[in-house]
Short mmCIF file of C-alpha atoms in Angstrom, two decimals:
data_model
loop_
_atom_site.label_atom_id
_atom_site.label_comp_id
_atom_site.label_asym_id
_atom_site.label_seq_id
_atom_site.Cartn_x
_atom_site.Cartn_y
_atom_site.Cartn_z
CA MET A 213 38.53 -2.64 -8.92
CA ARG A 214 38.02 -0.09 -6.17
CA ALA A 215 35.55 -0.86 -3.40
CA ASP A 216 33.36 2.11 -4.30
CA GLN A 217 33.17 1.02 -7.92
CA ARG A 218 32.21 -2.52 -6.89
CA TRP A 219 29.50 -1.10 -4.64
CA TRP A 220 28.04 0.98 -7.48
CA ASN A 221 28.13 -1.99 -9.84
CA LEU A 222 26.34 -4.20 -7.32
CA SER A 223 23.82 -1.45 -6.61
CA ILE A 224 22.99 -1.26 -10.31
CA LEU A 225 22.45 -5.03 -10.32
CA VAL A 226 20.10 -4.70 -7.33
CA LEU A 227 18.09 -2.01 -9.13
CA LEU A 228 17.93 -4.09 -12.31
CA ALA A 229 16.70 -7.10 -10.33
CA ALA A 230 14.13 -4.91 -8.58
CA PHE A 231 12.93 -3.57 -11.93
CA GLY A 232 12.65 -7.07 -13.39
CA LEU A 233 10.60 -8.37 -10.46
CA ARG A 234 8.27 -5.37 -10.63
CA VAL A 235 7.50 -5.55 -14.34
CA TRP A 236 7.32 -9.36 -14.51
CA ASP A 237 3.61 -10.31 -14.52
CA LEU A 238 2.68 -6.63 -14.33
CA SER A 239 -0.49 -7.34 -16.31
CA ALA A 240 -1.07 -10.86 -15.02
CA ARG A 241 -4.28 -9.77 -13.29
CA SER A 242 -6.88 -7.21 -14.12
CA LEU A 243 -7.42 -3.96 -12.28
CA TRP A 244 -9.36 -4.72 -9.14
CA PHE A 245 -11.90 -2.62 -7.25
CA ASP A 246 -9.52 -0.12 -5.59
CA GLU A 247 -7.35 0.30 -8.68
CA ALA A 248 -10.34 1.00 -10.92
CA MET A 249 -11.62 3.62 -8.48
CA GLU A 250 -8.19 5.28 -8.50
CA PHE A 251 -8.38 5.41 -12.30
CA TRP A 252 -11.84 6.95 -12.46
CA VAL A 253 -11.13 9.55 -9.77
CA ALA A 254 -7.98 10.65 -11.61
CA THR A 255 -9.97 11.27 -14.81
CA ALA A 256 -11.28 14.51 -13.27
CA SER A 257 -9.89 17.76 -14.58
CA MET A 258 -7.03 19.19 -12.53
CA ALA A 259 -9.34 21.98 -11.38
CA ASN A 260 -11.87 19.45 -10.03
CA LEU A 261 -9.39 16.81 -8.87
CA ALA A 262 -9.41 17.73 -5.18
CA SER A 263 -13.21 17.50 -4.94
CA SER A 264 -13.16 14.27 -6.97
CA VAL A 265 -10.65 12.69 -4.57
CA ARG A 266 -12.56 13.90 -1.55
CA ALA A 267 -15.85 12.46 -2.83
CA GLY A 268 -14.49 9.30 -4.43
CA ILE A 269 -11.67 7.74 -2.41
CA GLN A 270 -11.09 10.15 0.52
CA ASP A 271 -7.33 9.64 0.29
CA PRO A 272 -4.75 12.43 0.19
CA PRO A 273 -4.67 13.94 -3.31
CA LEU A 274 -1.02 13.73 -4.34
CA TYR A 275 -1.10 10.31 -5.97
CA SER A 276 -4.30 11.12 -7.87
CA ALA A 277 -2.74 14.32 -9.20
CA LEU A 278 0.36 12.46 -10.39
CA LEU A 279 -1.78 9.70 -11.92
CA HIS A 280 -3.86 12.32 -13.72
CA VAL A 281 -0.72 13.68 -15.40
CA TRP A 282 0.59 10.15 -16.05
CA MET A 283 -2.66 9.25 -17.83
CA LEU A 284 -2.14 12.01 -20.39
CA ILE A 285 0.06 9.43 -22.16
CA ASP A 286 -2.13 6.31 -21.97
CA HIS A 287 -4.99 4.66 -20.04
CA GLY A 288 -3.86 1.04 -20.40
CA GLU A 289 -3.54 -1.00 -17.22
CA GLN A 290 0.18 -1.70 -17.70
CA HIS A 291 0.92 2.00 -18.17
CA LEU A 292 -1.16 2.89 -15.09
CA ARG A 293 0.86 0.46 -12.96
CA LEU A 294 4.22 1.61 -14.28
CA LEU A 295 3.87 4.76 -12.19
CA SER A 296 4.01 2.62 -9.05
CA VAL A 297 6.95 0.67 -10.47
CA PHE A 298 8.83 3.94 -10.91
CA PHE A 299 8.25 5.03 -7.32
CA SER A 300 9.12 1.59 -5.95
CA LEU A 301 12.49 1.69 -7.72
CA ILE A 302 13.24 5.03 -6.08
CA THR A 303 12.45 3.38 -2.73
CA VAL A 304 14.96 0.61 -3.45
CA ALA A 305 17.57 3.20 -4.40
CA GLY A 306 16.78 5.05 -1.18
CA ALA A 307 17.29 1.84 0.82
CA LEU A 308 20.71 1.42 -0.81
CA ARG A 309 21.60 4.98 0.18
CA LEU A 310 20.25 4.95 3.73
CA GLY A 311 21.56 1.45 4.39
CA ARG A 312 25.01 2.65 3.40
CA GLN A 313 24.72 5.69 5.70
CA LEU A 314 23.88 3.39 8.60
CA GLY A 315 25.94 0.26 7.94
CA GLY A 316 28.48 1.04 5.25
CA ARG A 317 28.59 -0.57 1.82
CA SER A 318 27.41 -3.97 3.01
CA GLY A 319 24.57 -2.37 4.96
CA GLY A 320 23.43 -0.55 1.83
CA LEU A 321 23.52 -3.67 -0.33
CA ILE A 322 21.65 -5.73 2.25
CA ALA A 323 18.95 -3.08 2.73
CA GLY A 324 18.59 -2.41 -0.99
CA GLY A 325 18.69 -6.08 -1.92
CA LEU A 326 16.09 -6.94 0.68
CA MET A 327 13.83 -4.06 -0.37
CA SER A 328 14.04 -5.28 -3.96
CA ILE A 329 12.62 -8.76 -3.13
CA VAL A 330 10.29 -8.14 -0.16
CA THR A 331 6.88 -9.50 -1.13
CA SER A 332 4.78 -6.52 -0.09
CA GLN A 333 7.04 -4.07 -1.92
CA ILE A 334 6.67 -5.94 -5.22
CA HIS A 335 2.94 -6.44 -4.74
CA TYR A 336 2.18 -2.75 -4.23
CA ALA A 337 4.65 -1.75 -6.93
CA GLN A 338 2.29 -3.58 -9.30
CA GLU A 339 -0.87 -1.79 -8.17
CA VAL A 340 -2.52 1.46 -9.17
CA GLY A 341 -2.49 3.13 -5.77
CA GLN A 342 -0.65 5.42 -3.39
CA TYR A 343 1.39 2.81 -1.49
CA ALA A 344 4.50 2.83 -3.70
CA LEU A 345 4.53 6.64 -3.63
CA MET A 346 4.13 6.54 0.14
CA GLY A 347 7.16 4.25 0.50
CA THR A 348 9.24 6.57 -1.66
CA THR A 349 8.39 9.72 0.30
CA LEU A 350 9.01 7.99 3.63
CA MET A 351 12.36 6.59 2.51
CA LEU A 352 13.55 9.95 1.18
CA GLY A 353 12.32 11.61 4.37
CA MET A 354 14.27 9.09 6.46
CA ILE A 355 17.43 9.87 4.48
CA ALA A 356 16.84 13.58 5.11
CA LEU A 357 16.25 12.95 8.82
CA GLN A 358 19.45 10.93 9.14
CA ARG A 359 21.33 13.79 7.52
CA LEU A 360 19.58 16.30 9.78
CA ALA A 361 20.53 14.31 12.88
CA THR A 362 24.16 14.44 11.75
CA TRP A 363 24.60 18.00 10.50
CA ARG A 364 21.73 20.17 11.80
CA ARG A 365 21.99 22.81 9.10
CA PRO A 366 18.97 25.07 8.38
CA ALA A 367 18.63 23.64 4.88
CA ASP A 368 18.39 20.12 6.33
CA TYR A 369 15.38 21.12 8.43
CA ALA A 370 13.72 22.55 5.32
CA VAL A 371 14.40 19.43 3.25
CA TRP A 372 13.04 17.10 5.93
CA ALA A 373 9.92 19.26 6.47
CA THR A 374 9.22 19.37 2.73
CA LEU A 375 9.50 15.61 2.37
CA ALA A 376 7.38 15.04 5.49
CA VAL A 377 4.63 17.26 4.06
CA VAL A 378 4.82 15.49 0.69
CA SER A 379 4.51 12.12 2.43
CA ALA A 380 1.45 13.30 4.36
CA TYR A 381 -0.20 14.27 1.07
CA SER A 382 0.49 10.77 -0.25
CA TYR A 383 -0.92 8.76 2.69
CA TYR A 384 -2.38 9.69 6.09
CA GLY A 385 -0.43 7.07 8.05
CA THR A 386 2.89 8.65 7.11
CA VAL A 387 2.24 11.29 9.76
CA ILE A 388 3.21 8.64 12.33
CA ALA A 389 6.22 7.27 10.45
CA ALA A 390 7.59 10.73 9.61
CA LEU A 391 6.83 12.66 12.79
CA VAL A 392 7.69 10.15 15.52
CA PRO A 393 11.43 9.85 14.65
CA PHE A 394 11.63 13.63 14.35
CA LEU A 395 9.97 14.05 17.76
CA VAL A 396 12.40 11.53 19.26
CA MET A 397 15.28 13.66 17.97
CA ALA A 398 13.66 16.85 19.30
CA THR A 399 13.12 15.22 22.71
CA ARG A 400 16.79 14.29 22.85
CA ASP A 401 17.63 17.94 22.20
CA LEU A 402 15.45 19.05 25.11
CA ILE A 403 16.89 16.47 27.48
CA SER A 404 20.45 17.45 26.58
CA LYS A 405 19.51 21.17 26.80
CA GLN A 406 20.38 21.89 23.20
CA TRP A 407 18.04 24.88 23.16
CA ARG A 408 18.88 26.19 19.70
CA ARG A 409 18.32 22.81 18.15
CA ALA A 410 15.09 22.34 20.10
CA ALA A 411 13.87 25.76 18.93
CA ALA A 412 14.69 24.85 15.32
CA CYS A 413 12.70 21.63 15.72
CA ALA A 414 9.75 23.59 17.13
CA VAL A 415 9.76 26.02 14.21
CA THR A 416 9.95 23.11 11.78
CA LEU A 417 6.95 21.44 13.44
CA VAL A 418 4.93 24.66 13.23
CA CYS A 419 5.69 24.94 9.50
CA TYR A 420 4.82 21.27 8.98
CA SER A 421 1.52 21.65 10.85
CA ALA A 422 0.55 24.70 8.79
CA ALA A 423 1.33 22.88 5.54
CA VAL A 424 -0.77 19.80 6.38
CA THR A 425 -3.73 21.78 7.78
CA PRO A 426 -5.61 21.78 4.42
CA LEU A 427 -5.22 17.99 4.33
CA ALA A 428 -6.60 17.64 7.86
CA VAL A 429 -9.49 20.05 7.29
CA TYR A 430 -10.60 19.22 3.75
CA PHE A 431 -9.67 15.58 3.05
CA LEU A 432 -9.25 13.71 6.35
CA PRO A 433 -12.82 14.10 7.70
CA GLY A 434 -14.14 12.13 4.74
CA GLN A 435 -11.83 9.21 5.60
CA LEU A 436 -12.41 9.07 9.35
CA PHE A 437 -15.48 7.42 10.85
CA ARG A 438 -15.87 4.99 7.95
CA GLY A 439 -14.43 1.62 6.99
CA PRO A 440 -11.54 0.44 9.23
CA THR A 441 -11.53 3.76 11.16
CA ALA A 442 -15.29 3.90 11.76
CA GLY A 443 -14.62 3.93 15.52
CA ALA A 444 -11.97 6.67 15.37
CA PHE A 445 -10.92 8.07 18.79
CA GLN A 446 -12.76 5.28 20.63
CA ILE A 447 -10.17 3.40 22.64
CA SER A 448 -10.23 -0.41 22.53
CA LEU A 449 -9.10 -1.62 25.97
CA MET A 450 -8.38 -5.25 26.87
CA PRO A 451 -7.25 -7.02 30.03
CA PHE A 452 -3.49 -6.69 30.45
CA MET A 453 -2.50 -10.25 29.54
CA THR A 454 -4.91 -10.25 26.60
CA GLU A 455 -3.32 -7.01 25.41
CA VAL A 456 0.16 -8.54 25.67
CA GLU A 457 -0.95 -11.55 23.65
CA THR A 458 -2.54 -9.23 21.08
CA VAL A 459 0.65 -7.19 20.74
CA PHE A 460 2.70 -10.37 20.29
CA ARG A 461 0.35 -11.90 17.72
CA SER A 462 -0.37 -8.73 15.73
CA THR A 463 3.35 -7.89 15.53
CA GLN A 464 4.08 -11.32 14.10
CA GLN A 465 1.30 -10.90 11.57
CA LEU A 466 2.41 -7.41 10.56
CA VAL A 467 5.96 -8.58 9.79
CA ALA A 468 4.72 -11.79 8.14
CA PHE A 469 2.41 -9.91 5.77
CA GLN A 470 5.18 -7.56 4.70
CA PHE A 471 7.81 -10.24 4.05
CA VAL A 472 5.86 -13.35 3.00
CA GLY A 473 2.28 -12.30 2.21
CA TRP A 474 0.70 -13.87 5.30
CA PRO A 475 -2.00 -15.25 5.58
CA TRP A 476 -2.15 -16.09 1.85
CA THR A 477 1.04 -18.17 1.80
CA ASN A 478 2.06 -21.22 3.79
CA ILE A 479 5.12 -19.65 5.43
CA PRO A 480 4.75 -19.81 9.25
CA GLU A 481 3.75 -16.35 10.47
CA ALA A 482 6.22 -16.45 13.38
CA LEU A 483 9.28 -17.02 11.16
CA PRO A 484 9.87 -13.50 9.74
CA ALA A 485 9.28 -11.85 13.11
CA ALA A 486 11.69 -14.26 14.82
CA LEU A 487 14.34 -13.56 12.19
CA LEU A 488 13.85 -9.82 12.63
CA LEU A 489 14.15 -10.07 16.42
CA VAL A 490 17.41 -12.04 16.23
CA THR A 491 18.71 -9.62 13.59
CA VAL A 492 18.17 -6.58 15.79
CA ALA A 493 20.02 -8.27 18.68
CA LEU A 494 23.05 -9.36 16.60
CA PRO A 495 25.36 -6.30 16.83
CA ARG A 496 27.52 -6.04 19.96
CA LYS A 497 25.92 -2.65 20.58
CA PRO A 498 22.44 -3.28 19.18
CA TRP A 499 20.82 -0.05 20.41
CA SER A 500 21.18 2.85 17.99
CA LEU A 501 19.38 6.06 17.11
CA HIS A 502 17.77 4.37 14.11
CA LEU A 503 16.51 1.49 16.28
CA GLU A 504 15.18 4.06 18.72
CA TRP A 505 13.22 5.65 15.87
CA LEU A 506 11.87 2.28 14.81
CA ALA A 507 10.83 1.25 18.32
CA ALA A 508 9.13 4.58 19.06
CA THR A 509 7.30 4.56 15.72
CA TRP A 510 6.17 0.99 16.27
CA ILE A 511 4.79 1.82 19.73
CA ILE A 512 2.97 4.99 18.63
CA TYR A 513 1.55 3.16 15.61
CA TYR A 514 0.17 0.43 17.88
CA LEU A 515 -1.33 3.02 20.24
CA ALA A 516 -2.93 4.79 17.28
CA SER A 517 -4.51 1.48 16.30
CA LYS A 518 -5.94 1.17 19.81
CA PHE A 519 -7.74 4.47 19.17
CA ASN A 520 -8.93 3.10 15.81
CA LEU A 521 -6.99 5.76 13.89
CA LEU A 522 -4.99 3.35 11.70
CA PRO A 523 -5.29 -0.45 11.53
CA PHE A 524 -2.21 -2.30 12.75
CA GLY A 525 -0.77 -4.54 10.06
CA PHE A 526 -1.51 -5.64 6.49
CA ARG A 527 -1.01 -2.85 3.93
CA TYR A 528 -1.18 -0.21 6.66
CA GLY A 529 2.04 -1.64 8.11
CA LEU A 530 3.90 -0.49 5.00
CA ILE A 531 4.64 2.74 6.87
CA LEU A 532 7.23 0.81 8.93
CA MET A 533 9.10 -0.82 6.05
CA PRO A 534 11.68 1.93 5.35
CA LEU A 535 12.70 1.78 9.00
CA ILE A 536 12.58 -2.03 9.25
CA VAL A 537 14.55 -2.86 6.10
CA THR A 538 17.31 -0.32 6.74
CA GLN A 539 17.57 -1.50 10.35
CA VAL A 540 18.05 -5.06 9.08
CA GLY A 541 20.77 -3.79 6.73
CA TYR A 542 22.56 -2.05 9.60
CA SER A 543 22.25 -4.96 12.05
CA LEU A 544 23.36 -7.70 9.66
CA SER A 545 26.26 -5.67 8.25
CA SER A 546 27.45 -4.87 11.79
CA ALA A 547 27.62 -8.57 12.59
CA LEU A 548 29.10 -9.90 9.34
CA ALA A 549 32.77 -9.69 10.34
CA ARG A 550 32.35 -11.09 13.84
CA ASN A 551 32.91 -14.87 13.75
CA PHE A 552 29.80 -16.64 15.10
CA ARG A 553 27.65 -13.50 14.85
CA GLY A 554 28.71 -13.17 11.23
CA PHE A 555 27.70 -16.77 10.55
CA VAL A 556 24.28 -16.18 12.12
CA ALA A 557 23.90 -13.01 10.05
CA MET A 558 24.62 -14.92 6.85
CA VAL A 559 22.08 -17.61 7.77
CA ILE A 560 19.41 -15.02 8.55
CA LEU A 561 20.07 -13.20 5.29
CA ALA A 562 19.84 -16.45 3.33
CA VAL A 563 16.59 -17.51 5.04
CA LEU A 564 15.04 -14.07 4.48
CA ALA A 565 15.96 -14.23 0.80
CA ILE A 566 14.49 -17.73 0.47
CA VAL A 567 11.17 -16.98 2.19
CA CYS A 568 10.77 -13.81 0.13
CA ALA A 569 11.53 -15.74 -3.07
CA VAL A 570 8.99 -18.50 -2.42
CA SER A 571 6.27 -15.99 -1.54
CA LEU A 572 6.76 -13.65 -4.50
CA PRO A 573 3.55 -12.23 -5.93
CA ASN A 574 4.93 -12.95 -9.42
CA ARG A 575 3.09 -16.18 -10.19
CA ALA A 576 5.24 -17.15 -13.17
CA ILE A 577 8.40 -16.97 -11.02
CA ARG A 578 6.97 -18.51 -7.88
CA ASP A 579 5.39 -21.44 -9.71
CA ARG A 580 8.84 -22.36 -11.01
CA ILE A 581 10.24 -22.28 -7.49
CA ILE A 582 7.34 -24.17 -5.91
CA ALA A 583 5.39 -26.24 -8.40
CA ASN A 584 1.59 -26.24 -7.98
CA ALA A 585 1.64 -23.82 -5.05
CA ALA A 586 -2.09 -23.19 -4.69
CA TRP A 587 -1.68 -19.97 -2.70
CA PRO A 588 -4.25 -17.20 -3.25
CA TRP A 589 -1.45 -14.64 -3.48
CA PRO A 590 -1.91 -12.38 -5.24
CA GLU A 591 -5.62 -12.33 -6.03
CA THR A 592 -6.61 -14.52 -8.97
CA GLU A 593 -9.79 -12.67 -9.96
CA ASP A 594 -9.52 -11.46 -13.55
CA LEU A 595 -12.37 -9.42 -15.02
CA ARG A 596 -10.83 -8.90 -18.47
CA PRO A 597 -11.84 -12.23 -20.09
CA ILE A 598 -15.27 -11.95 -18.49
CA VAL A 599 -15.96 -8.55 -20.00
CA ALA A 600 -14.48 -9.63 -23.34
CA TYR A 601 -16.70 -12.75 -23.40
CA TRP A 602 -19.76 -10.73 -22.42
CA PHE A 603 -19.03 -8.12 -25.07
CA LYS A 604 -18.72 -10.77 -27.78
CA GLN A 605 -21.58 -13.09 -26.78
CA ARG A 606 -24.34 -10.79 -25.53
CA ASP A 607 -27.34 -10.34 -27.79
CA ALA A 608 -28.44 -6.76 -28.32
CA GLY A 609 -31.72 -7.26 -26.49
CA GLN A 610 -30.28 -8.97 -23.42
CA PRO A 611 -29.94 -6.69 -20.37
CA THR A 612 -26.90 -6.88 -18.09
CA TYR A 613 -26.80 -6.38 -14.32
CA VAL A 614 -23.41 -5.39 -12.85
CA TYR A 615 -22.94 -6.20 -9.16
CA TYR A 616 -21.78 -3.19 -7.11
CA GLY A 617 -18.34 -4.71 -6.41
CA ALA A 618 -17.74 -5.12 -10.14
CA THR A 619 -18.92 -1.64 -11.14
CA PRO A 620 -15.65 0.42 -11.26
CA ALA A 621 -13.56 -2.29 -12.98
CA PHE A 622 -16.37 -3.36 -15.36
CA GLY A 623 -16.80 0.26 -16.44
CA TYR A 624 -13.06 0.51 -17.09
CA TYR A 625 -12.82 -2.70 -19.14
CA HIS A 626 -16.04 -2.05 -21.03
CA GLN A 627 -14.51 1.22 -22.17
CA GLN A 628 -11.16 -0.42 -23.01
CA ILE A 629 -12.62 -3.40 -24.92
CA SER A 630 -15.38 -1.55 -26.73
CA GLY A 631 -13.16 1.39 -27.62
CA ILE A 632 -16.07 3.67 -26.78
CA ASP A 633 -15.34 6.65 -24.54
CA THR A 634 -18.48 6.83 -22.44
CA GLU A 635 -17.42 10.15 -20.88
CA LEU A 636 -18.58 9.13 -17.42
CA PRO A 637 -17.98 11.62 -14.60
CA PRO A 638 -15.08 10.75 -12.25
CA ASN A 639 -17.24 9.50 -9.37
CA TRP A 640 -19.99 7.93 -11.50
CA PHE A 641 -19.73 4.55 -9.73
CA GLN A 642 -20.81 6.09 -6.42
CA GLN A 643 -23.87 7.61 -8.03
CA CYS A 644 -24.80 4.19 -9.42
CA TRP A 645 -24.60 2.68 -5.95
CA ARG A 646 -27.36 5.00 -4.71
CA PRO A 647 -31.09 4.27 -4.98
CA ASP A 648 -31.64 7.50 -6.96
CA SER A 649 -29.00 6.65 -9.57
CA ALA A 650 -28.23 8.77 -12.63
CA PRO A 651 -29.40 7.90 -16.18
CA TYR A 652 -25.94 6.64 -17.21
CA CYS A 653 -26.30 3.88 -14.58
CA HIS A 654 -29.00 2.29 -16.77
CA ALA A 655 -27.95 2.90 -20.37
CA ASN A 656 -27.38 0.72 -23.44
CA GLY A 657 -28.76 -2.32 -21.65
CA ILE A 658 -26.15 -2.14 -18.87
CA ASN A 659 -27.60 -1.70 -15.38
CA TYR A 660 -25.15 -0.90 -12.59
CA GLY A 661 -26.56 -2.14 -9.30
CA ARG A 662 -26.95 -0.23 -6.08
CA PHE A 663 -24.74 -0.89 -3.05
CA PHE A 664 -26.63 -3.43 -0.90
CA ARG A 665 -23.92 -5.00 1.28
CA GLY A 666 -25.37 -6.58 4.41
CA MET A 667 -29.01 -6.49 3.25
CA PRO A 668 -31.09 -9.70 3.48
CA VAL A 669 -30.78 -11.71 0.28
CA GLU A 670 -34.47 -11.16 -0.50
CA GLN A 671 -33.91 -7.39 -0.61
CA GLN A 672 -30.78 -7.86 -2.72
CA ILE A 673 -32.72 -9.90 -5.28
CA GLU A 674 -35.53 -7.36 -5.31
CA SER A 675 -32.94 -4.63 -5.94
CA ILE A 676 -31.60 -6.61 -8.92
CA ARG A 677 -35.07 -7.17 -10.34
CA SER A 678 -36.02 -3.52 -9.98
CA ALA A 679 -32.86 -2.48 -11.88
CA LEU A 680 -33.69 -4.73 -14.85
CA PRO A 681 -36.47 -4.38 -17.44
CA ALA A 682 -39.66 -6.21 -16.47
CA GLY A 683 -39.69 -9.92 -17.21
CA PRO A 684 -36.57 -10.43 -19.35
CA GLU A 685 -36.31 -13.86 -20.96
CA ALA A 686 -32.60 -13.86 -20.24
CA PHE A 687 -30.10 -11.46 -18.69
CA TRP A 688 -26.43 -11.31 -17.77
CA ILE A 689 -25.14 -10.75 -14.25
CA VAL A 690 -21.50 -9.82 -13.66
CA PHE A 691 -19.83 -10.40 -10.29
CA ALA A 692 -16.40 -9.21 -9.07
CA HIS A 693 -14.92 -8.18 -5.71
CA VAL A 694 -17.73 -10.12 -4.03
CA TYR A 695 -18.44 -9.56 -0.35
CA SER A 696 -18.62 -12.79 1.64
CA ASP A 697 -20.79 -15.28 -0.35
CA GLU A 698 -23.27 -12.76 -1.73
CA ASP A 699 -22.87 -14.13 -5.28
CA ALA A 700 -23.83 -17.67 -4.25
CA GLN A 701 -26.79 -16.47 -2.20
CA ILE A 702 -28.03 -14.20 -4.99
CA LEU A 703 -27.77 -16.90 -7.67
CA SER A 704 -29.51 -19.41 -5.42
CA GLY A 705 -32.29 -16.93 -4.70
CA LEU A 706 -32.74 -16.01 -8.34
#
């Protein structure tokens, strides 16, 4: 059998394994808070989708538009998540392709194989959200950039720019992961006095900037200055040694979350980062253009986090994964045929595969690997049986109070279990969180509570009582996505 044919056969096996891991336990947990909000926002008409996204989730609109079309077929949770599975498989295929461009056939198989089993990739392939789409657009953009760096044809500039714009409309953080490598390439052109290439890069950047201006003007302001970026553009300075320690620790944690689900698994957080560091140093000539892109992107990402523009690590660190995984493929494949270095490469590859396997978010698989592993990964909260029990057991005259964290998902499952299309507006849950809530927030005995995070427990209880009919003999209260220990405090106070 020819080498190319063997490579294609093995690539198909990698994709089949990736598909199996992504659909296994796809419905093992209910939609959680963020997923349910994504669903409701995407129920807007296509004409009103942009305003719905801007008001509801403040994310770029591309994923919501694709989900809207996807939901024309079905609204079931498994179908909703299959869209992310589809994009994640394209990312794995992209890793096979880019890994082969960088490190030959073995580099492609290592990169694709690793991308197929990395914990974070499977986890977000099983969620209703933009992260799988983001990974796909970044991977395809990286393939286009590698081609552009090699050939420099006008069409290659256009392809990269188009993919970079698409990635920006999938997730804000992709601006860093897409632009920094391109700027590194443009800077090289300037230093080497390649004026025509530098001019082409400048024109491409102008076109890119014009295309993402609507995103920056209309959508981004709603996301900044709230949540994790509430202090946007305010620099967080530390003493030098403290900053060094922070860089060291946060880098370990970023890599550990991506590969082993830290801190929700018992794998030491330093292990994946140490393996990655040794991997990068394995080739006889470790420094490469791709590693230069990775290093520059990593540094700019960290600096952006110091200005509170994008948190460093956890799911936000997904923007680095296309660069990281393909770099691992290149480095390990470059060392495989070199005696002791090849032995070390094989050991690293085996350890990476093992730690990814034992930290899989697929509970049914992981529990067979490690019996009774009481790791809270992924989340165990399941609202489906709760809503089903409530729907079956509640007496007609008993009112129900729905805690604000449970509101989006409860509304989804109430509609699914009852079979009643309540025709709620796309951003109804936000209206119910306000003191002056709409009539549908208190209908049919269901009372959706206002958002009272951080209030004293006495005010929270008063808010609950004011939402319910006066003096009920009995009532139901539904909790989900609870902040801190608010549920325990509320129940104790009641």
